[in-house]
Short mmCIF file of C-alpha atoms and ligand atoms in Angstrom, two decimals:
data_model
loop_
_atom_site.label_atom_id
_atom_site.label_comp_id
_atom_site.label_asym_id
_atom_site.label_seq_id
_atom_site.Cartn_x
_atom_site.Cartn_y
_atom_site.Cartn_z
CA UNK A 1 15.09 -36.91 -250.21
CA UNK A 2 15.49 -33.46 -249.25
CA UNK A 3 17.23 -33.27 -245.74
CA UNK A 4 15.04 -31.71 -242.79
CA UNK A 5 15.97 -30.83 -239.14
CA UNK A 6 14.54 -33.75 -236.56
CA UNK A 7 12.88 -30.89 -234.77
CA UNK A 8 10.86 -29.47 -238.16
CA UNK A 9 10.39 -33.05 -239.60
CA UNK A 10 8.77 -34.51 -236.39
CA UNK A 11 6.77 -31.48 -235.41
CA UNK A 12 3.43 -32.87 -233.99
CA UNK A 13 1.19 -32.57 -236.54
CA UNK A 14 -2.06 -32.99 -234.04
CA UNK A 15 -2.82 -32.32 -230.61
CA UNK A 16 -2.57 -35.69 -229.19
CA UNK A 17 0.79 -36.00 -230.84
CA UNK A 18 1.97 -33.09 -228.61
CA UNK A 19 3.60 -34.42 -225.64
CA UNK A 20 3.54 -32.66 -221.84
CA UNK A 21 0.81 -29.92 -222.28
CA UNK A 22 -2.48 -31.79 -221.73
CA UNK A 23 -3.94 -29.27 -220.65
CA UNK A 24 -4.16 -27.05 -223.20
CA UNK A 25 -4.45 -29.49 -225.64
CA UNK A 26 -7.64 -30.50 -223.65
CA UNK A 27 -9.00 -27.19 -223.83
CA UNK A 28 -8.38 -26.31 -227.21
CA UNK A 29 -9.77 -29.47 -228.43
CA UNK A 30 -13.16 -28.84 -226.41
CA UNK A 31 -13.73 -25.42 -227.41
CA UNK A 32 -13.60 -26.70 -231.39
CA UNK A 33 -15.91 -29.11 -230.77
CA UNK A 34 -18.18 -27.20 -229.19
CA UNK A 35 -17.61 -24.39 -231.67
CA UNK A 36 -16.19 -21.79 -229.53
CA UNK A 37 -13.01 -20.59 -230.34
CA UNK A 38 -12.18 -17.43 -228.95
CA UNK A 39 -10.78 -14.57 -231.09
CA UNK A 40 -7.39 -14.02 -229.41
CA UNK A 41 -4.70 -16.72 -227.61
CA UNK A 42 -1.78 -15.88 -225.78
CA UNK A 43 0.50 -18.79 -226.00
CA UNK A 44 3.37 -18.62 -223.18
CA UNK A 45 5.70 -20.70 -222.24
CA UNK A 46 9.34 -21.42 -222.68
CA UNK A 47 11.06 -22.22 -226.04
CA UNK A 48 10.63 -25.56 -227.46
CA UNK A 49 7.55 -26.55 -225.85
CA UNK A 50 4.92 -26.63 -228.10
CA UNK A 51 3.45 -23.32 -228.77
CA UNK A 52 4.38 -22.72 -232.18
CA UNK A 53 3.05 -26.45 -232.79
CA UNK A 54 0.41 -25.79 -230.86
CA UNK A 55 -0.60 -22.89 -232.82
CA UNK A 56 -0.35 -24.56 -236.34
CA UNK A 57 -2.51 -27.28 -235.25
CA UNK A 58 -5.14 -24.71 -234.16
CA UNK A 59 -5.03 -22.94 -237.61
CA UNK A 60 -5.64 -25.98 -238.91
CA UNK A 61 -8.09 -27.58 -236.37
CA UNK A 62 -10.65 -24.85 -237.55
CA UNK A 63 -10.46 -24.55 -241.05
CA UNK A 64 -10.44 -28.24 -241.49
CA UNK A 65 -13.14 -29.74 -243.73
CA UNK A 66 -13.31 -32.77 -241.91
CA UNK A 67 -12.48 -32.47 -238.28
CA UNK A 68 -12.35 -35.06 -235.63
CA UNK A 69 -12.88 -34.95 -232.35
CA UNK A 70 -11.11 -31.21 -232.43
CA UNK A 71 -8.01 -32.45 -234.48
CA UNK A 72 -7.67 -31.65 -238.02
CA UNK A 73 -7.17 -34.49 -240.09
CA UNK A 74 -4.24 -33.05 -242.18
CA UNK A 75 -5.73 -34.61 -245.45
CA UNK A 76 -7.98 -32.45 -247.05
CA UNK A 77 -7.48 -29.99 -249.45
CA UNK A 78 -7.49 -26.83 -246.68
CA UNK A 79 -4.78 -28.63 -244.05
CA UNK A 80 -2.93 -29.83 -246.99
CA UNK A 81 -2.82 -26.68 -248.19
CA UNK A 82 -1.94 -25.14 -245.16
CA UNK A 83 0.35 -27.62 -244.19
CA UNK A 84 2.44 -26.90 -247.38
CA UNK A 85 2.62 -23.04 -247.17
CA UNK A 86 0.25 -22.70 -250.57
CA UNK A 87 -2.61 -21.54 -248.36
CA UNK A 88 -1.79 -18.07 -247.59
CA UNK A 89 -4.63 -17.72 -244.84
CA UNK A 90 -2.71 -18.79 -242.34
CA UNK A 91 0.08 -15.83 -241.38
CA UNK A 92 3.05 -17.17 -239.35
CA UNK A 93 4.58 -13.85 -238.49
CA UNK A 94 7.90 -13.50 -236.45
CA UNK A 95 8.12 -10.10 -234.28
CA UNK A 96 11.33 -10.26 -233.48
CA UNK A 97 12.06 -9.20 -237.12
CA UNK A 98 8.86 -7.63 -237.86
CA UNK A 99 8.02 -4.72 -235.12
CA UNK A 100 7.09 -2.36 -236.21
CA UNK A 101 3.82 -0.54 -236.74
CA UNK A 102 4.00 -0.40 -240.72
CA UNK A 103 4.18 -4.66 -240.20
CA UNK A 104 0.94 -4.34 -237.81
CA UNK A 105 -0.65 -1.91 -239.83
CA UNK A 106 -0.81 -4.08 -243.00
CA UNK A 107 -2.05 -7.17 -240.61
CA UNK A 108 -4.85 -4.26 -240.13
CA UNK A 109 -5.31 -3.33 -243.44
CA UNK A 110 -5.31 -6.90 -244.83
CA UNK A 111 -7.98 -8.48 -241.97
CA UNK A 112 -10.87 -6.56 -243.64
CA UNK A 113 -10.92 -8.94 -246.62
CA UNK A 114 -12.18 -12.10 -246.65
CA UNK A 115 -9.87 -15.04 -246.34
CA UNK A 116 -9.16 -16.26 -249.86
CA UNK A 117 -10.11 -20.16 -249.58
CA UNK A 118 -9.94 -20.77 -245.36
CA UNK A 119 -12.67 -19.81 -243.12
CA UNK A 120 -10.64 -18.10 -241.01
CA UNK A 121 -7.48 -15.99 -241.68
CA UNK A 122 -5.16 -16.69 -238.69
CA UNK A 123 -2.27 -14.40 -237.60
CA UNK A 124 0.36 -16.62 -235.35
CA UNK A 125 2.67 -13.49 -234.25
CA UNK A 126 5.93 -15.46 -232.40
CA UNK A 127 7.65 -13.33 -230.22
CA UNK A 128 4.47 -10.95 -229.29
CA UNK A 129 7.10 -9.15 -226.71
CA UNK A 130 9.38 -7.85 -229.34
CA UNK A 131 7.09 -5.58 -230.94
CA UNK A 132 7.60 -1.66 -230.52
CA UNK A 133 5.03 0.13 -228.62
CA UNK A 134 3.78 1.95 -231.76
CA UNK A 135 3.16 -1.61 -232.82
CA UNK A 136 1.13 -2.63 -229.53
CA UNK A 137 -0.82 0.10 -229.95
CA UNK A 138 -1.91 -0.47 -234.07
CA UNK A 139 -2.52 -4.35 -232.85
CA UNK A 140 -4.67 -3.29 -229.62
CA UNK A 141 -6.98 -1.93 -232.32
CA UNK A 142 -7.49 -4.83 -234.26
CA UNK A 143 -7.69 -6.82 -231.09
CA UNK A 144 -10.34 -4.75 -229.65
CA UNK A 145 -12.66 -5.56 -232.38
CA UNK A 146 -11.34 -7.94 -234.99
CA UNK A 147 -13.63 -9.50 -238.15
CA UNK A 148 -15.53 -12.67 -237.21
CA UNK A 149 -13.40 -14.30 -239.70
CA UNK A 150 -9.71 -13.58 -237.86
CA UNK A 151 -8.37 -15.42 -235.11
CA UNK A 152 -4.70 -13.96 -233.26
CA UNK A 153 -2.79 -16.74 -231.92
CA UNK A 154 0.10 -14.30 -230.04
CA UNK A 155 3.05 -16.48 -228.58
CA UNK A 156 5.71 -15.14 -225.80
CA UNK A 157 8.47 -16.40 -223.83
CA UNK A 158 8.42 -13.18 -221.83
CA UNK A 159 4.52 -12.10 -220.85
CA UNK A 160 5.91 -9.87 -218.54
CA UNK A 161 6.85 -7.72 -221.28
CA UNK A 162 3.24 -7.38 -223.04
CA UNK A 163 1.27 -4.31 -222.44
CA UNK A 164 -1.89 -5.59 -219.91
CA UNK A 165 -4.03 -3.89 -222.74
CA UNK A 166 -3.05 -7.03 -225.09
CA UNK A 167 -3.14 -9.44 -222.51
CA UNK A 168 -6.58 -8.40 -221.36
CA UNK A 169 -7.97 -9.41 -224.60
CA UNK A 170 -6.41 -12.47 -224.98
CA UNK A 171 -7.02 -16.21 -223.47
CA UNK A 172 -4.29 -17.33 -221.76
CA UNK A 173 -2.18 -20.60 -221.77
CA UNK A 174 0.22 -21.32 -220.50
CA UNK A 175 3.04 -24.14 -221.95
CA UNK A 176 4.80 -25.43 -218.93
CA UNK A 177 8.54 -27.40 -219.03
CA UNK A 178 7.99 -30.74 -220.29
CA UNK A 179 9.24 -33.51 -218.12
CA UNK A 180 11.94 -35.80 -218.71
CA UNK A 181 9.73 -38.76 -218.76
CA UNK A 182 7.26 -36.63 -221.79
CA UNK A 183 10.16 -35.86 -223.25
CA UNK A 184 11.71 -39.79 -223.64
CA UNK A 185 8.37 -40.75 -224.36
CA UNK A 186 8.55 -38.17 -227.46
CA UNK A 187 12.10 -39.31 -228.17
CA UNK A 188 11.24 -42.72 -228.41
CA UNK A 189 8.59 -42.38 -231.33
CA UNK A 190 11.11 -40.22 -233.07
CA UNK A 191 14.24 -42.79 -232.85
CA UNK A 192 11.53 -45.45 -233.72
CA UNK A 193 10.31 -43.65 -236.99
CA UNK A 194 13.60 -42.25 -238.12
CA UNK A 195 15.21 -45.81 -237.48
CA UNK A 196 17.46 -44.27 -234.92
CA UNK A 197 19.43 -46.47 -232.65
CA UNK A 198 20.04 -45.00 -229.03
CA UNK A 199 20.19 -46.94 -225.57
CA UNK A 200 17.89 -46.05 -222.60
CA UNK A 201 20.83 -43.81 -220.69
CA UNK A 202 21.43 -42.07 -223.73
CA UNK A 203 17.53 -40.82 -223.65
CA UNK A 204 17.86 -39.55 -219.81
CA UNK A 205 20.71 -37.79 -220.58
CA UNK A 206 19.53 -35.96 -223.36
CA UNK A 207 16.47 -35.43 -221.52
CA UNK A 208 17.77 -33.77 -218.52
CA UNK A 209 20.34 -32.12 -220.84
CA UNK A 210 17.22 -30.50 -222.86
CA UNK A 211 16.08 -29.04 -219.26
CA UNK A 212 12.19 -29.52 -220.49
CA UNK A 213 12.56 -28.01 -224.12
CA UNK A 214 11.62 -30.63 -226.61
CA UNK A 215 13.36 -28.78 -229.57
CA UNK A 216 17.24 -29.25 -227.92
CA UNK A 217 15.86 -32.65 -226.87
CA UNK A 218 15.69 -32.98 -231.15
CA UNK A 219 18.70 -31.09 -231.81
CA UNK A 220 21.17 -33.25 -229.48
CA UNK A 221 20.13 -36.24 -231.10
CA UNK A 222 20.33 -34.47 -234.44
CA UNK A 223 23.98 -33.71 -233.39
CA UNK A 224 24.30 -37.67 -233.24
CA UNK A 225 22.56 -38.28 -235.87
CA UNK A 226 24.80 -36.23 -238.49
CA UNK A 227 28.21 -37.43 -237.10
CA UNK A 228 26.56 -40.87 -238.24
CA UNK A 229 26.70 -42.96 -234.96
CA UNK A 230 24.81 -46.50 -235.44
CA UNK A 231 24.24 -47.44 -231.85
CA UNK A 232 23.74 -43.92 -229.60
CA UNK A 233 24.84 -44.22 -225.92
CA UNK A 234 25.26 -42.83 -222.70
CA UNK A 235 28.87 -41.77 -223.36
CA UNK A 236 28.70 -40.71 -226.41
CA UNK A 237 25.99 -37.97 -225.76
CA UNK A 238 28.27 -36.42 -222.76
CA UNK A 239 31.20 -36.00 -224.45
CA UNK A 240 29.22 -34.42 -227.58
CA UNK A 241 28.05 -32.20 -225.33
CA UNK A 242 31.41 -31.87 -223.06
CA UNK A 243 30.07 -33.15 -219.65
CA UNK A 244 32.86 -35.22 -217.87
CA UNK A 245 32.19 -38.76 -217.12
CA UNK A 246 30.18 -39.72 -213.89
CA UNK A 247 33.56 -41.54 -212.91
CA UNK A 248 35.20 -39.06 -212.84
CA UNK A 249 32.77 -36.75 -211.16
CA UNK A 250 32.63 -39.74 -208.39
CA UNK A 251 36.75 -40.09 -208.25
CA UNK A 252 36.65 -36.25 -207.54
CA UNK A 253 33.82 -36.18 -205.20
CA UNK A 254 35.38 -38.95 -203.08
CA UNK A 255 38.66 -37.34 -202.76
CA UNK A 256 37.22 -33.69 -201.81
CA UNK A 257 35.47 -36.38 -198.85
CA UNK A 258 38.25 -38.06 -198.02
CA UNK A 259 40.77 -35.23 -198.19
CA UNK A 260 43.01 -36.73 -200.70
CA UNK A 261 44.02 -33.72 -202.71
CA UNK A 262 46.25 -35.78 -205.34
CA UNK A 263 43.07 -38.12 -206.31
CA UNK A 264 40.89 -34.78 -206.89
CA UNK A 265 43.51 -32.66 -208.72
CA UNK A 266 44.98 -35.98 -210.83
CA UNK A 267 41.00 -36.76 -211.80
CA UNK A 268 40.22 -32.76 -212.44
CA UNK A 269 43.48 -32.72 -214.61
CA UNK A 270 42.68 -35.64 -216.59
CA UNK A 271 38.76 -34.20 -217.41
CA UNK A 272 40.33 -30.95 -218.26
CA UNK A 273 43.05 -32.63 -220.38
CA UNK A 274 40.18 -33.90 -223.05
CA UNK A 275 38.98 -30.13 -223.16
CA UNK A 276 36.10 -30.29 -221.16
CA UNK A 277 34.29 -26.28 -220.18
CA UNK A 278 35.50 -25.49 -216.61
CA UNK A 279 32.14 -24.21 -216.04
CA UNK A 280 29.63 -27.14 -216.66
CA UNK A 281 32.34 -29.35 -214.98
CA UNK A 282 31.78 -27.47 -211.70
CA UNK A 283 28.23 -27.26 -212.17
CA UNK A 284 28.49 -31.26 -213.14
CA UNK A 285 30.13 -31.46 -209.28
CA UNK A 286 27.15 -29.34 -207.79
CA UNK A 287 25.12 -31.57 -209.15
CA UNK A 288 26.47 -34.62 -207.91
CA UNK A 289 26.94 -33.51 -203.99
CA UNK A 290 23.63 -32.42 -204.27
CA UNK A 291 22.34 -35.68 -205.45
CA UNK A 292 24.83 -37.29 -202.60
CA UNK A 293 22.99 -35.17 -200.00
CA UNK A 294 19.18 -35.70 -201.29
CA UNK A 295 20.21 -39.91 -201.46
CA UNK A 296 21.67 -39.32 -197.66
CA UNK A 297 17.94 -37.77 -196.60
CA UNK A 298 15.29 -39.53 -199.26
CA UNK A 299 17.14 -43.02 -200.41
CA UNK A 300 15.75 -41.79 -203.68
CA UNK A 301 17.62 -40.50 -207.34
CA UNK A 302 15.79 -40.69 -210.42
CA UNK A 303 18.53 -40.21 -212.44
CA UNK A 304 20.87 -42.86 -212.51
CA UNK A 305 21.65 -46.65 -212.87
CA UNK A 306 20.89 -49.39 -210.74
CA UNK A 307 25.03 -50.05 -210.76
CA UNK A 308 25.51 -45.85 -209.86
CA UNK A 309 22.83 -46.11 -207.18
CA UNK A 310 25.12 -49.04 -205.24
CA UNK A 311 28.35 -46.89 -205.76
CA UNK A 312 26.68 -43.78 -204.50
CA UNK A 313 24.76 -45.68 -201.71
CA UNK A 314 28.78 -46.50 -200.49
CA UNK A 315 29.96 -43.01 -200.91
CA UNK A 316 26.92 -41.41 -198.75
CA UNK A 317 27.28 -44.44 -196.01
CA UNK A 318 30.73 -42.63 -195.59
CA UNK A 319 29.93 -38.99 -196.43
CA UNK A 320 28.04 -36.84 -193.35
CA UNK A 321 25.32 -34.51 -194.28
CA UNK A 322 27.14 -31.35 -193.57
CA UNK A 323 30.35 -32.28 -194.72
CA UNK A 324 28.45 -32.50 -198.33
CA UNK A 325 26.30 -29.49 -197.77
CA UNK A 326 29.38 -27.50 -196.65
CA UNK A 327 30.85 -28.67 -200.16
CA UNK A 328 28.10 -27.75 -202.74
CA UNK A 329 28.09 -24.17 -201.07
CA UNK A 330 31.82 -24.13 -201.65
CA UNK A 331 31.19 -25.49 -204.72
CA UNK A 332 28.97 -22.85 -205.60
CA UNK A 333 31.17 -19.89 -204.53
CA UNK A 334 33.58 -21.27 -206.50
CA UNK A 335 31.44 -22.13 -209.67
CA UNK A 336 31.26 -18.22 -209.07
CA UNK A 337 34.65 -16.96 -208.91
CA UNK A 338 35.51 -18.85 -211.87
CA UNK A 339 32.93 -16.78 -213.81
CA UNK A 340 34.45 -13.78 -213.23
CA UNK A 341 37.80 -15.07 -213.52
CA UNK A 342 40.32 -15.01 -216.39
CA UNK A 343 42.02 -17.65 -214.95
CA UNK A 344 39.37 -20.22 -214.92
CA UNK A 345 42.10 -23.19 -214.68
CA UNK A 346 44.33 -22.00 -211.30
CA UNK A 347 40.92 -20.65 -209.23
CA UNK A 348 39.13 -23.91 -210.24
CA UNK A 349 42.41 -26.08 -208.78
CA UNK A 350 42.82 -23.81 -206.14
CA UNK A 351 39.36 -24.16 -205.14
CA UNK A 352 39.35 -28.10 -205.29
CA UNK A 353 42.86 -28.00 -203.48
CA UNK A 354 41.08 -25.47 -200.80
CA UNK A 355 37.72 -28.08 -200.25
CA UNK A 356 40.85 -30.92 -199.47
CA UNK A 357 42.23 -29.39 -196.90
CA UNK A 358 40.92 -30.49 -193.44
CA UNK A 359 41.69 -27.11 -191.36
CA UNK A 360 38.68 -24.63 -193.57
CA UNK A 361 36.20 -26.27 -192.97
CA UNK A 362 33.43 -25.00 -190.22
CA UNK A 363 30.47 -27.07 -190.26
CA UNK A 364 29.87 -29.22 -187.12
CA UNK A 365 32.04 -32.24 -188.55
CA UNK A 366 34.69 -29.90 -189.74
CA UNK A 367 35.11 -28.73 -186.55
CA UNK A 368 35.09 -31.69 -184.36
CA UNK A 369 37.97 -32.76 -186.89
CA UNK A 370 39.84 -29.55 -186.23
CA UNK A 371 39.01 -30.38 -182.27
CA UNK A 372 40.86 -33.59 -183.38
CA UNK A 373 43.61 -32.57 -184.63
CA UNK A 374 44.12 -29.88 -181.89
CA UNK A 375 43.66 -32.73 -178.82
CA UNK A 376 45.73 -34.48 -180.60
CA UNK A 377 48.68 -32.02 -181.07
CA UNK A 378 47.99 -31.37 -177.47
CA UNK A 379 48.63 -34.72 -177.21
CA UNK A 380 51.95 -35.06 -178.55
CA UNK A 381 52.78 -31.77 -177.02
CA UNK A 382 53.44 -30.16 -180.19
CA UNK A 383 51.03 -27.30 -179.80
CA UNK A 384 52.58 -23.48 -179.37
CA UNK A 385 50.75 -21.30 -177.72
CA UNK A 386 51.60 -17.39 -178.52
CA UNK A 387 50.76 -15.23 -175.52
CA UNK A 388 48.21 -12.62 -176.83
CA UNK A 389 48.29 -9.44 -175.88
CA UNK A 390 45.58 -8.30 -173.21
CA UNK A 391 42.97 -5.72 -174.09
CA UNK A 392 41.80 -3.03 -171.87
CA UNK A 393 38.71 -2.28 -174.12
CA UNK A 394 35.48 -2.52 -172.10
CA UNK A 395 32.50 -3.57 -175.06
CA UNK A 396 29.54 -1.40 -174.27
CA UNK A 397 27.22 -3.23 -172.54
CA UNK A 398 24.52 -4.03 -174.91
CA UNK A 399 27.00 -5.33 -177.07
CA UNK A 400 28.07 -7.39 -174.62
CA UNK A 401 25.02 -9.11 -174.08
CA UNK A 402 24.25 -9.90 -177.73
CA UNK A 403 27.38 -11.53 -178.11
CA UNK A 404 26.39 -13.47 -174.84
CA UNK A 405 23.25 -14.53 -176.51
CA UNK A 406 24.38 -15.81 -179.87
CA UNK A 407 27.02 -17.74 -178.48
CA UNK A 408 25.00 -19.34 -176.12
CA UNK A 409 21.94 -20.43 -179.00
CA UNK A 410 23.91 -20.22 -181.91
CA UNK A 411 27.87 -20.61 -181.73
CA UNK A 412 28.59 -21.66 -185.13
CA UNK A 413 26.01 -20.41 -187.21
CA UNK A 414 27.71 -16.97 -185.92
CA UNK A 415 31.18 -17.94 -186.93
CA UNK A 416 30.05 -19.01 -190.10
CA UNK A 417 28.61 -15.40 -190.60
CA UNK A 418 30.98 -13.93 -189.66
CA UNK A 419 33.52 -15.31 -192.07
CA UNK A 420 31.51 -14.96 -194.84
CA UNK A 421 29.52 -12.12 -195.24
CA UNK A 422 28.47 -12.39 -198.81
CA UNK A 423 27.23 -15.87 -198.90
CA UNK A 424 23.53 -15.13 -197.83
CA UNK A 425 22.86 -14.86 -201.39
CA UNK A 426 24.83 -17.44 -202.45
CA UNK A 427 22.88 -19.90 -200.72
CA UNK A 428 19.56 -19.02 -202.19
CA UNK A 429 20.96 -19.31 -205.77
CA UNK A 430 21.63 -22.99 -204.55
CA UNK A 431 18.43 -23.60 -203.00
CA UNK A 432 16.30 -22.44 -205.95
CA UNK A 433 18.86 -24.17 -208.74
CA UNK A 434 18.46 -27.43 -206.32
CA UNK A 435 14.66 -26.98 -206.25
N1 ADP B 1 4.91 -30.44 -226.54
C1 ADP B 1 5.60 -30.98 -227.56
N2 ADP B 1 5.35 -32.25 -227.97
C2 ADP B 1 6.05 -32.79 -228.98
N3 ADP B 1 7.04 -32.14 -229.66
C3 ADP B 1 7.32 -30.88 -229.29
C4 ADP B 1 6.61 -30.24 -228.23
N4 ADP B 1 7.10 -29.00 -228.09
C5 ADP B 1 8.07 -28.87 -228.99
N5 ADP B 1 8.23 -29.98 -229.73
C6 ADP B 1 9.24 -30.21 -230.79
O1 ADP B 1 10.10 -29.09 -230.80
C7 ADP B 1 9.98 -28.36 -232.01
C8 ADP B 1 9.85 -26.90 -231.71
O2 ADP B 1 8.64 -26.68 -231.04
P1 ADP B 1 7.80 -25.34 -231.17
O3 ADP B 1 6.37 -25.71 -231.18
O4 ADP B 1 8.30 -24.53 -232.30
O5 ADP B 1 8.20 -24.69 -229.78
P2 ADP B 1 8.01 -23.19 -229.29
O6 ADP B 1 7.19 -22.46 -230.31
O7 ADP B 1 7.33 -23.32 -227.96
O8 ADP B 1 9.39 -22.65 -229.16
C9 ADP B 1 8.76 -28.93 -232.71
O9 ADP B 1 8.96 -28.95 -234.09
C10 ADP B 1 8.65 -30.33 -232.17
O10 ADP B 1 9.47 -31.17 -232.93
MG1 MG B 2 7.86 -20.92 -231.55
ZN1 ZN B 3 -8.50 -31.23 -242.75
#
């Protein structure tokens, strides 16, 4: 048997097969029953999520001989014959290589004859965005009045980029992210069909991995698939796709809490030793604080095993809520640094060596503990204090009174502003990559 890719082989062949986009499936299924297709579609949506399925099924839903219930039925002579590429009706054109206006102009040229066996001659143009403005302009034409017997199915990942002339004259839909739980469902009637052996975790991971495109959800497990693993787990998938093991992430994570600098950096330097990208390994940390801090406030993580829950439930009992918040933003600055960084390896251990040490820290906890330590040098009477020199400066009086107010209301909100300047910014990129 002649070897196909998971992702071609197991394209849905009919709407209901299509997983996560209800409704448009819905739609599309209702107008050919009712017999009202419109002329023009705009697929959009991000890649791997249906629209070039989407699209086939269409062609084929209305040149079917015997459709049913707005699906084609994929066994008579016209979906066969589309199905196999002998039909030549249906046009599957890809803009990104085809742009220009001598590739519209022929689509133009061409949609004045009849369609050779179809009903309809259908033009799926992938891509729609890449095509040169000469090009816009040639298809705006044929959009503006095409033959009864042509239908434009246009598909984009970037609508932004059409001309509002074309998207005017098009219906609309739009293919959203499909969720983790669509795309395990999806997996699961692949594995089952292709005889493919894979454990529960294994599907999570590779669905939050696929971050709601179906087609990586099919290529990672094609990736198993060819190194010819029986039994697919958990484990297996992360380090095929280099993400460090949730131990380790939790050995790290509880030594940034605790302080314990040798427990982080002997944990970092073991995930590093088996070659693991600097980059997803901070992001992998990110992503575990942030879970720590939304099981702190909701009790609730989707994500993970009963057996994870209990060990997380133990770290947050011990963790405090801006103690973890003051680490993802760290986290974050320093998921930054090492981006711009040719020396990914030292800023990443100096940054895990800087989140250890108990005297940088200025959220409320950070600073009681520096209180701590102070009272209790004070204490011990090992505290030197160096006589600073007196100012003669008199602040302007305004001045003066602002810096009355926002240490009165807002002491260490100030402080923390103060210090770092650049991370307003920051913090949004975490809020809307958490959201
Ligand atoms: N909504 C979906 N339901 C089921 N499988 C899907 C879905 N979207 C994508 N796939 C799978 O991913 C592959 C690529 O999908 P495709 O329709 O080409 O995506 P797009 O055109 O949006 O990039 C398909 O062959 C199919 O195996
Ligand atoms: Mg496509
Ligand atoms: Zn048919």
């Amino acid at each position: 048997m002649a070897y196909t890719a998971l992702y071609r082989e197991f394209r849905p062949k009919t709407f209901s097969e299509m997983v996560g986009q209800d409704h448009i499936t819905k739609t599309l299924k209702n107008q050919i029953i009712a017999d009202r297709v419109g002329h023009a579609y705009l697929f959009n949506g991000g890649r791997g999520t249906g629209k070039t399925s989407a699209a086939k099924i269409l062609a084929r839903a209305i040149n079917c001989l015997n459709p049913k219930d707005g699906e084609p039925c994929n066994e008579c002579e016209i979906c066969k014959g589309i199905l196999s590429g002998s039909i030549t009706d249906v046009v599957e054109m890809d803009a990104a290589s085809n742009n220009s206006v001598e590739d519209i102009r022929s689509i133009r040229e061409e949609v004045n004859f009849l369609p050779t066996i179809a009903k309809y001659r259908v033009y799926i143009i992938d891509e729609v965005h890449m095509l040169s403005t000469g090009a816009f302009n040639a298809l705006l034409k044929t959009l503006e009045e095409p033959p009864e017997h042509v239908k434009f199915i246009l598909a984009t990942t970037e609508p932004q980029k059409l001309p509002a002339t074309i998207l005017s004259r098009c219906q609309r839909f739009d293919f959203k992210r499909i969720s983790n739980e669509d795309i395990i469902k999806r997996l699961k009637i692949v594995c089952n069909e292709a005889k493919i052996e894979i454990t529960e975790e294994a599907l999570n991971t590779i669905a939050i991995l696929s971050e709601g495109a179906m087609r990586d959800a099919l290529s990672i497990l094609e990736r198993c698939v060819q190194d010819g693993i029986q039994n697919i787990d958990d484990n297996y998938i992360k380090d095929l796709v280099g993400i460090p093991k949730l131990v380790y992430i939790k050995q790290i994570m509880t030594g940034i809490l605790n302080y314990n600098v040798e427990q982080v950096l002997e944990n970092a330097n073991t995930v590093l030793a088996e070659g693991k990208d600097i980059t997803n390994f901070t992001w992998e940390l990110i992503k575990f604080a942030k879970d720590l801090l939304i099981y702190k406030t909701s009790k609730k993580l989707e994500l993970y095993s009963k057996e994870e829950l209990d060990e997380i439930d133990k770290i947050c009992k011990e963790a405090d809520k801006d103690r973890l918040l003051s680490i993802v933003y760290n986290l974050s600055e320093l998921a930054n640094n090492i981006k711009t960084s040719s020396q990914k390896t030292i800023i990443f251990q100096a940054g895990l060596i800087k989140l250890c040490n108990k005297e940088q820290g200025n959220t409320n906890s950070d600073l009681e503990r520096r209180i701590e330590i102070l009272e209790e040098r004070l204490a011990n009477g090992n505290l030197q204090v160096k006589s600073q020199p007196k100012t003669n400066i008199q602040q302007p009086k305004e001045q003066q009174s602002a810096q009355h107010f926002v240490q009165e209301d807002n002491k260490d909100v100030k402080t923390k502003e103060e210090k770092k300047p650049a991370s307003n910014g920051e913090q949004s990129t975490i809020s809307r990559k958490m959201a």
